[in-house]
Short mmCIF file of C-alpha atoms in Angstrom, two decimals:
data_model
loop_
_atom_site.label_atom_id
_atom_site.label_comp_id
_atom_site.label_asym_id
_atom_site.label_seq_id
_atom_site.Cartn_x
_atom_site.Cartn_y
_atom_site.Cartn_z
CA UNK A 1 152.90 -76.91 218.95
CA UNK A 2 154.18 -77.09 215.56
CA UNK A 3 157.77 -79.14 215.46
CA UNK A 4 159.17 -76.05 213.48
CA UNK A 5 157.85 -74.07 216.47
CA UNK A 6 160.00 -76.46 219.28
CA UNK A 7 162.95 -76.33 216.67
CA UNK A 8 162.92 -72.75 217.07
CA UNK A 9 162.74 -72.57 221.01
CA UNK A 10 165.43 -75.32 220.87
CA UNK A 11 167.54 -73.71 219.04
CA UNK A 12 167.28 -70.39 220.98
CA UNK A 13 167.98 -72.30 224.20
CA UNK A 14 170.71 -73.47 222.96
CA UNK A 15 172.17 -69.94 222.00
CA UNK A 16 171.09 -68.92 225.58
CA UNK A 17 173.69 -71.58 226.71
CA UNK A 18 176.34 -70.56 224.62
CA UNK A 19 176.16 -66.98 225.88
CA UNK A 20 176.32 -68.50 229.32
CA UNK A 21 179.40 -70.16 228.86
CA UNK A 22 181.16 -67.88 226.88
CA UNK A 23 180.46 -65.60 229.83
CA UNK A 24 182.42 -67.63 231.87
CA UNK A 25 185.48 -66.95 230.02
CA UNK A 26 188.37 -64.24 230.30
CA UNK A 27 185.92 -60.91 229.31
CA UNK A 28 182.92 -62.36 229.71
CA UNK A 29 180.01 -62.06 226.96
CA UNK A 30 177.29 -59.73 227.71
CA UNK A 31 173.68 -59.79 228.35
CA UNK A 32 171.79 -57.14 226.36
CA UNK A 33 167.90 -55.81 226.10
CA UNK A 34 167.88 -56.03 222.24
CA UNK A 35 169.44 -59.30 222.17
CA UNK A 36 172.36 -58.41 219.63
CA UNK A 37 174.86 -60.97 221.56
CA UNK A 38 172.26 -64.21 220.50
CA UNK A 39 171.80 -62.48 217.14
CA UNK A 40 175.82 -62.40 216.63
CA UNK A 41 176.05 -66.05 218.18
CA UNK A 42 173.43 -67.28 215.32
CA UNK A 43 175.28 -65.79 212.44
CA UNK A 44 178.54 -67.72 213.62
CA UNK A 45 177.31 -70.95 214.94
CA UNK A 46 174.81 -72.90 213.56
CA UNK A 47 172.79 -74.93 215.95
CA UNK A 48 174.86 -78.07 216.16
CA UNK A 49 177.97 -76.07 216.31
CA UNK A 50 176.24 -73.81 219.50
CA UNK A 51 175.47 -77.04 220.90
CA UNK A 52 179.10 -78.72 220.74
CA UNK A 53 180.76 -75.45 222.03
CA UNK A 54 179.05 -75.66 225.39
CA UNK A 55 181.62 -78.67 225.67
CA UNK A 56 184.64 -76.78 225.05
CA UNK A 57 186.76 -75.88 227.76
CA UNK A 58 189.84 -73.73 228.44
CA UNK A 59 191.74 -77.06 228.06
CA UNK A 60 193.04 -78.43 225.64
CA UNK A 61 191.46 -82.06 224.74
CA UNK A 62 191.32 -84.53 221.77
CA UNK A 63 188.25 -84.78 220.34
CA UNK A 64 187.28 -88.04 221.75
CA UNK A 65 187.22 -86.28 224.64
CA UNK A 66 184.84 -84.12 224.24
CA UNK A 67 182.49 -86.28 222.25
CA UNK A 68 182.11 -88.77 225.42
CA UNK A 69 181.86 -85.31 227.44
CA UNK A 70 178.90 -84.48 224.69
CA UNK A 71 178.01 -88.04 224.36
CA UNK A 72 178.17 -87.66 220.81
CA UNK A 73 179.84 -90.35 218.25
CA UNK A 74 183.53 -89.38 218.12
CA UNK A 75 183.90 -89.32 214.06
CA UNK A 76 181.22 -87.10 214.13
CA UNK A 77 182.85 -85.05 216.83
CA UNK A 78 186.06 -85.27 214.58
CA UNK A 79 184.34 -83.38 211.65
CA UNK A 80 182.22 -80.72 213.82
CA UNK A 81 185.06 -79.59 215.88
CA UNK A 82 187.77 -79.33 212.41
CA UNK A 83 184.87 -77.06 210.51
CA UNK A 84 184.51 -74.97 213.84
CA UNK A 85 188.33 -74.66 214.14
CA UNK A 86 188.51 -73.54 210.32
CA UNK A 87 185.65 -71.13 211.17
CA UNK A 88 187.38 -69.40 214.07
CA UNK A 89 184.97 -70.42 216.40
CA UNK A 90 187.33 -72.43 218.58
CA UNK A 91 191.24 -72.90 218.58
CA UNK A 92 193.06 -75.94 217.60
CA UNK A 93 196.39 -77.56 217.66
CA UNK A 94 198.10 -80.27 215.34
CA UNK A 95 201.19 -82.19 217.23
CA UNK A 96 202.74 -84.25 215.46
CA UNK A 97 202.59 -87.46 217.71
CA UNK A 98 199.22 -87.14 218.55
CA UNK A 99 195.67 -85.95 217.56
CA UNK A 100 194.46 -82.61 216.84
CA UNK A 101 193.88 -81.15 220.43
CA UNK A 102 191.09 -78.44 220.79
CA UNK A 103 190.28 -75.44 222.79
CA UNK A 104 187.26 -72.92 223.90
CA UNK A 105 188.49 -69.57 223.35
CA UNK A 106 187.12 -66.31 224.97
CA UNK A 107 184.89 -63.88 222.23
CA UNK A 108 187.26 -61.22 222.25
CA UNK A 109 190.93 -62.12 221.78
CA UNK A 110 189.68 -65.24 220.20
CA UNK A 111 186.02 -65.73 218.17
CA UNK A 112 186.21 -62.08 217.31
CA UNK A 113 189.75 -61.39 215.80
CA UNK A 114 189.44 -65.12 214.41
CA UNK A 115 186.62 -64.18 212.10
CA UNK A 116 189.41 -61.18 209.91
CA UNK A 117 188.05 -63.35 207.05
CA UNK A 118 184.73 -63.43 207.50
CA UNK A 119 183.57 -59.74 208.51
CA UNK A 120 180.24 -58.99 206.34
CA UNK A 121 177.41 -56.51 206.80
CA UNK A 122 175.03 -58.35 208.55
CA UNK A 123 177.93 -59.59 211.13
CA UNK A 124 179.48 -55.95 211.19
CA UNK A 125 176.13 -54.61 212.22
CA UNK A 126 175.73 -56.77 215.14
CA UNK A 127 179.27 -56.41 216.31
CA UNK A 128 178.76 -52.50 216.26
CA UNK A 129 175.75 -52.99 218.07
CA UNK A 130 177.10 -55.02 220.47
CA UNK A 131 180.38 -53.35 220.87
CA UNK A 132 178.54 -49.94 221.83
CA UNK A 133 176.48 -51.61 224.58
CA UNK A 134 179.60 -54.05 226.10
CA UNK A 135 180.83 -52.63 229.16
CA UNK A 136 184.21 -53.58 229.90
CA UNK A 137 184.70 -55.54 232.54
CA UNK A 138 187.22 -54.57 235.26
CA UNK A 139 189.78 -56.77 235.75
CA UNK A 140 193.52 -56.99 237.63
CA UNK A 141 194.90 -59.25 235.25
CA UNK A 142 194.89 -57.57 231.75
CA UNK A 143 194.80 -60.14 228.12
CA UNK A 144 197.11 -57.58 226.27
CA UNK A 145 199.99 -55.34 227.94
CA UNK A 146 202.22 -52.82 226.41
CA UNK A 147 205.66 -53.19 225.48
CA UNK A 148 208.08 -50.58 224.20
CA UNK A 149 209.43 -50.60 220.62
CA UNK A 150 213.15 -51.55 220.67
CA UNK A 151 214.76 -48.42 220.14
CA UNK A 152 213.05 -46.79 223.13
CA UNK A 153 214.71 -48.91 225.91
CA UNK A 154 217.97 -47.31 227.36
CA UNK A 155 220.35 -50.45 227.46
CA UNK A 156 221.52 -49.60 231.42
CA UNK A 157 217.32 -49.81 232.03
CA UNK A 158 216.52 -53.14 233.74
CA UNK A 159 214.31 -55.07 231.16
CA UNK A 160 213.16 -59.09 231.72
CA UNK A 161 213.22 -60.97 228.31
CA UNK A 162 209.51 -60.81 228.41
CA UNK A 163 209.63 -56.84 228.19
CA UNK A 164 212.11 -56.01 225.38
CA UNK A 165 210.52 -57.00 221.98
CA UNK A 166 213.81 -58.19 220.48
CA UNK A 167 213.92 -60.77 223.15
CA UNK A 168 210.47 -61.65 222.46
CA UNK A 169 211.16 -62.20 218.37
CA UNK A 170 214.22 -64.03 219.41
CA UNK A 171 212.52 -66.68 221.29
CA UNK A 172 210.34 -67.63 218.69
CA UNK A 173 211.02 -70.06 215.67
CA UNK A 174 207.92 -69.75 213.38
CA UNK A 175 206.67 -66.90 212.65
CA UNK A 176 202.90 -65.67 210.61
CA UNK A 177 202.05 -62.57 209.40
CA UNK A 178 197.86 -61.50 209.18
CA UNK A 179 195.32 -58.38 208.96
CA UNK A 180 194.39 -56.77 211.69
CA UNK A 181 190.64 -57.07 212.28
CA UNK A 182 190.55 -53.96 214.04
CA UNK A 183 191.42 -51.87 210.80
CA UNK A 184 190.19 -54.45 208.07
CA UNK A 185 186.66 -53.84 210.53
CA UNK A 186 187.24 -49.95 210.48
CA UNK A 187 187.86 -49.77 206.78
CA UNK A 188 184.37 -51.77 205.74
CA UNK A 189 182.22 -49.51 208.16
CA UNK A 190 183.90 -46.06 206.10
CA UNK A 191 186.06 -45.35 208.87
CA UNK A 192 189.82 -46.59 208.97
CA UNK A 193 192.93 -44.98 209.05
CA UNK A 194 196.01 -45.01 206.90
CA UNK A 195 197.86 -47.41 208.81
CA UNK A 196 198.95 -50.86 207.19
CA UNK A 197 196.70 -53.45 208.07
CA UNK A 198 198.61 -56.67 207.45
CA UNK A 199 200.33 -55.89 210.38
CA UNK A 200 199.20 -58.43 213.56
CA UNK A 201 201.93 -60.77 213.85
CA UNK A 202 201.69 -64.30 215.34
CA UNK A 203 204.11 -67.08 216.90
CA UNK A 204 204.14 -70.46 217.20
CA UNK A 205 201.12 -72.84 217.96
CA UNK A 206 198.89 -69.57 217.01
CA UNK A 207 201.33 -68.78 214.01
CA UNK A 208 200.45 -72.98 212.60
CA UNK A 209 196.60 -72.14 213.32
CA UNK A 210 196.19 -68.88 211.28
CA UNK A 211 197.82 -70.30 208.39
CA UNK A 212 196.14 -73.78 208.51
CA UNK A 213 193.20 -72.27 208.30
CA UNK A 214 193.95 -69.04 206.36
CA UNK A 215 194.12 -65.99 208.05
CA UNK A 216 197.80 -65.69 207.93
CA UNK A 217 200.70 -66.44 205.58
CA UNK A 218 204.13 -67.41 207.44
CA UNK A 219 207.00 -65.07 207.15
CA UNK A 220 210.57 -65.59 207.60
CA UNK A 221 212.28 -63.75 211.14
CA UNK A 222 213.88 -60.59 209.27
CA UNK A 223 209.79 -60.00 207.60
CA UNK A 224 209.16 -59.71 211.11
CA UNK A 225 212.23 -57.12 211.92
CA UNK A 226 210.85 -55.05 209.04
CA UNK A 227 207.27 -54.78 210.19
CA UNK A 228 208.16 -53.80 213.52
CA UNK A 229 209.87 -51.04 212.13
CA UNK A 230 206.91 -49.86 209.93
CA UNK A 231 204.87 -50.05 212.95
CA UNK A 232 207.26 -47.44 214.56
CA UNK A 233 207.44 -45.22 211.47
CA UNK A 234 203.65 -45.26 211.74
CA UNK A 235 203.20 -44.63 215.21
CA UNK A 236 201.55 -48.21 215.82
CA UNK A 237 201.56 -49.19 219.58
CA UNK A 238 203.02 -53.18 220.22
CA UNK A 239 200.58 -55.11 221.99
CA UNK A 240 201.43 -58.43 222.76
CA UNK A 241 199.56 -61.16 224.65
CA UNK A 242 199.78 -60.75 228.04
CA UNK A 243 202.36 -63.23 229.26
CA UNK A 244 205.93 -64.18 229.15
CA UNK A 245 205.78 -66.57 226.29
CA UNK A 246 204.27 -64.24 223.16
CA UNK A 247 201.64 -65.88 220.97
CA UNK A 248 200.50 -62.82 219.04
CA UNK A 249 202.04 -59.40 218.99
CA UNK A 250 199.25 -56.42 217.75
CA UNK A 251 200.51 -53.16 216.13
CA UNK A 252 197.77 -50.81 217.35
CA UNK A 253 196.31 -47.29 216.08
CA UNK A 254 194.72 -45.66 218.42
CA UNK A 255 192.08 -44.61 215.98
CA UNK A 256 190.60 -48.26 215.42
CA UNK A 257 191.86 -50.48 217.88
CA UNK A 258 189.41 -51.55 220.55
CA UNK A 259 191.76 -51.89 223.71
CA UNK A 260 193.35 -48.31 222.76
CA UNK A 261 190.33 -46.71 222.24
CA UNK A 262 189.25 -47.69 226.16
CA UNK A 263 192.05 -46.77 227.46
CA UNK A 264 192.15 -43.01 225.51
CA UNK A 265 188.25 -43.25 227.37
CA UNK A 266 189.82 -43.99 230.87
CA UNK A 267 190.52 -40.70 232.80
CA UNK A 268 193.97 -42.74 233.96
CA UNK A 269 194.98 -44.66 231.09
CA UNK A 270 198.50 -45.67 232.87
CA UNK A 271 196.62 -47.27 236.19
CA UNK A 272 194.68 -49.90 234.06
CA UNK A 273 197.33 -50.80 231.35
CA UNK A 274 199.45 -53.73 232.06
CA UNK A 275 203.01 -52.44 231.08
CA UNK A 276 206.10 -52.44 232.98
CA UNK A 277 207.90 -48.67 231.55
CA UNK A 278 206.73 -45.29 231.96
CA UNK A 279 208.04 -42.19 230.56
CA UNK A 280 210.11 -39.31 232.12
CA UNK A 281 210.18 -35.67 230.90
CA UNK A 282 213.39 -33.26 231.26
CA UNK A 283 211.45 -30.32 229.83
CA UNK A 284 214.45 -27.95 229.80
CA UNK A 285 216.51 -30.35 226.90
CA UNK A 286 213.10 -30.05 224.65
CA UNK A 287 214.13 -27.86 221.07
CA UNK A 288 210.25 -28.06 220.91
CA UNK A 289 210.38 -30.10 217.89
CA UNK A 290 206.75 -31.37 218.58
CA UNK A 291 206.93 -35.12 216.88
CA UNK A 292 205.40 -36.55 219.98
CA UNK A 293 202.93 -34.51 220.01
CA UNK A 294 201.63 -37.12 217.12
CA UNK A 295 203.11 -39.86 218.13
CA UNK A 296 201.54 -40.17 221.30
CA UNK A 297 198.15 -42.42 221.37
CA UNK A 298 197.04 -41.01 224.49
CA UNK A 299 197.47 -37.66 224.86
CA UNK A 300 200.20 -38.07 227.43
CA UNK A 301 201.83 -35.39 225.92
CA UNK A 302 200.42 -31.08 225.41
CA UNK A 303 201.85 -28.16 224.66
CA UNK A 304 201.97 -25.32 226.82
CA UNK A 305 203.25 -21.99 225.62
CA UNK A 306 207.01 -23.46 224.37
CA UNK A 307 207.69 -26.29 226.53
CA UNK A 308 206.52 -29.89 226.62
CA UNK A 309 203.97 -31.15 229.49
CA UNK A 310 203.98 -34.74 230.32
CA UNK A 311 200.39 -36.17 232.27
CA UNK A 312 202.21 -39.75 234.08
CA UNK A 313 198.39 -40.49 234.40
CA UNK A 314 197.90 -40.69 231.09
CA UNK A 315 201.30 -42.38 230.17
CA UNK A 316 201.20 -46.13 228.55
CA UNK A 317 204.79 -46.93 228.45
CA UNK A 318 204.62 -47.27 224.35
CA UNK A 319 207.60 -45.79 223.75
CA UNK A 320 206.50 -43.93 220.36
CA UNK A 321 207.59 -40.55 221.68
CA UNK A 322 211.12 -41.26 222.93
CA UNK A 323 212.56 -42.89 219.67
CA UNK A 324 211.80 -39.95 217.78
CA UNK A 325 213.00 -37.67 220.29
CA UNK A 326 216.71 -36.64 219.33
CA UNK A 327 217.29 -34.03 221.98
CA UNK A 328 216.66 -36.88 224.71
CA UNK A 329 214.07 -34.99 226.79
CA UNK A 330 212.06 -38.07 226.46
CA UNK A 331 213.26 -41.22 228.58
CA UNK A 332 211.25 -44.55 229.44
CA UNK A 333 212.20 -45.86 232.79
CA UNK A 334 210.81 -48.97 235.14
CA UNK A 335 207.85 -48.41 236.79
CA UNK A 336 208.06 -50.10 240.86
CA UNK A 337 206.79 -53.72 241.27
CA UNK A 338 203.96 -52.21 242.95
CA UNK A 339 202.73 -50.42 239.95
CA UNK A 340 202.62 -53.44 237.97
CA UNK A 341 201.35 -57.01 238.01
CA UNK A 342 202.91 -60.18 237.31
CA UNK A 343 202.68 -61.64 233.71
CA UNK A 344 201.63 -65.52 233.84
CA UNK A 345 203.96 -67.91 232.00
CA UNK A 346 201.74 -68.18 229.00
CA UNK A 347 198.38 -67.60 227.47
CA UNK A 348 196.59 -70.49 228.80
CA UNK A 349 197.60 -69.08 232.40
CA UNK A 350 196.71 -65.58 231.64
CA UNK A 351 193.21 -66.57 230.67
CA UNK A 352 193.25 -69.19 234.00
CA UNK A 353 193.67 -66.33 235.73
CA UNK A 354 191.26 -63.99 234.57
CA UNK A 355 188.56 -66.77 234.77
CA UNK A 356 189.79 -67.30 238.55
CA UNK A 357 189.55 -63.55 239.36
CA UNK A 358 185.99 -62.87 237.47
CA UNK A 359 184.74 -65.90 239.57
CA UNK A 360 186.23 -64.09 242.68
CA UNK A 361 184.55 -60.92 241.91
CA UNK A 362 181.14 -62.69 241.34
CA UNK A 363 181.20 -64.18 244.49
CA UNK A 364 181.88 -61.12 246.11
CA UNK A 365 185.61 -62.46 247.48
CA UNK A 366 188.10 -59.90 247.81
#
């Protein structure tokens, strides 16, 4: 056999590992007939960088770490792991008393949205092809939730810090400002939507990464005040990570964005979405005015003869509808404890937890 030959089948092995253990994380990565997923893995990783990545865990290490793990030399390790970091193929951290720390990330909310920058045809082809055979997988424990825009929140509702985006912004000290992929994605393949698409906002440790390596610029806390309200005016939904300390915050269309366009598929939109509101309806104050008609993403909302019909099913807890609703026949209120989960601390948890509850469903534990 020809050593180009065993290069080859290396190589592919390698890939074959990759897609294994990005499988393990929050998600998973599918298997497919045609092969698309080790097609997409090729044009983001080269060999070396496939081959390092199986190292990479959900924790956070320093790269000497993971070199001893890879039994690899550690300046070498050093290099690989900063070029994959700038790349978006793995997440990284800077402290300041201390070496950069780095992390595996899952493919989508992580590899996917981390490549805004790098989107060409040959990678948007394989991403459509692979996004039209991924099934989603169930899960209890969702990576996004829903949170209302300010406005819509009555001030006597009961609302945890974690659920009132004000609270949210206010918590945060650093702030970064980048496309979302979604729409930037959307727009190349001849079908996006009006809707700004600078418009995914990020905090913190995640705010430092996009801008280190590009795919943000930082903004000062009022920038952020005033994109929040565009995303209202333009009927975006907020979408922020799903746990109590907010690394990114998505303003999502339901035209292009991937997690609203499978819920709008689900035949009950507001069993699977992780959000603590729901709306309420007094159809007899309606002046039949008809703005949420439009501004609802999910058809939660129809018209019937004169009056207003709300479908709870179909209800997200977005809040679009009631802030443009001056009669006040619109009304969020707190959905029971039953009807929604608890949201982990922060990201790392959230994605601890999804990992821990795919591995349960594998094994068949209920």
């Amino acid at each position: 056999m020809a050593d180009l030959e065993k290069e080859e089948i290396m190589n592919e092995e390698i890939y074959q590992r990759l897609a294994e253990h990005l499988d393990q994380f929050p998600g998973g990565f599918v298997y497919t007939d045609s092969g698309v997923e080790l097609r997409m893995l090729k044009l983001l990783f080269t060999p070396e960088e496939a081959e390092l990545a199986i190292y990479l865990t959900l924790d956070r290490e320093a790269a000497r770490s993971i070199a001893d793990r890879a039994g690899m030399p550690q300046s070498e390790t050093e290099q690989r792991l900063a070029e994959m970091a700038h790349k978006g193929l793995i997440f990284s951290v800077h402290p300041k008393d201390g070496p950069p720390l780095y992390q595996a990330v899952p493919f989508i909310l992580g590899i996917y949205e981390f490549q805004v920058n790098n989107l060409n045809a040959d990678l948007l082809k394989e991403l459509a092809d692979y996004m039209a055979t991924k099934k989603p997988q169930p899960q209890t424990i969702q990576q996004m939730r829903t949170i209302p825009v300010g406005k819509s929140i009555e001030p006597h509702i009961e609302a945890l810090p974690y659920e009132q985006v004000d609270e949210l912004i206010n918590a945060q000290n650093y702030f970064a400002v980048g496309p979302c992929i979604c729409r930037r994605r959307a727009t190349m393949m001849g079908d996006g939507c009006d809707a700004p698409e600078e418009s995914c906002l990020f905090f913190g440790e995640w705010a430092e990464f996009h801008v280190r390596d590009g795919r943000a610029r930082p903004i000062e806390r009022s920038e952020v005040t005033e994109i929040l309200a565009m995303a209202d005016a333009a009927n975006l939904v907020l979408q922020p990570n799903n746990s109590q300390d907010m690394v990114f915050l998505c303003c999502c269309c339901g035209c292009c964005c991937g997690v609203l366009k499978r819920l709008q598929k689900h035949p009950n939109p507001s069993r699977i979405v992780a959000s603590a509101f729901i709306n309420t309806l007094k159809p007899e104050v309606c002046q039949g005015c008809w703005t949420c008609l439009e501004r609802c993403q999910m058809q939660a909302l129809s018209k019937e003869g004169d009056r207003i019909v709300l479908n709870l099913e179909r209800c997200i807890g977005c809040g679009l509808c009631v802030t443009t609703c001056s009669s006040g026949a619109l009304a969020l209120i707190r959905r029971t404890d039953k009807e929604h989960s608890r949201i982990p601390v922060n990201m790392d948890a959230t994605w601890r937890a999804i990992v821990q509850a795919q591995v349960m469903g594998r094994d068949g534990v209920k």
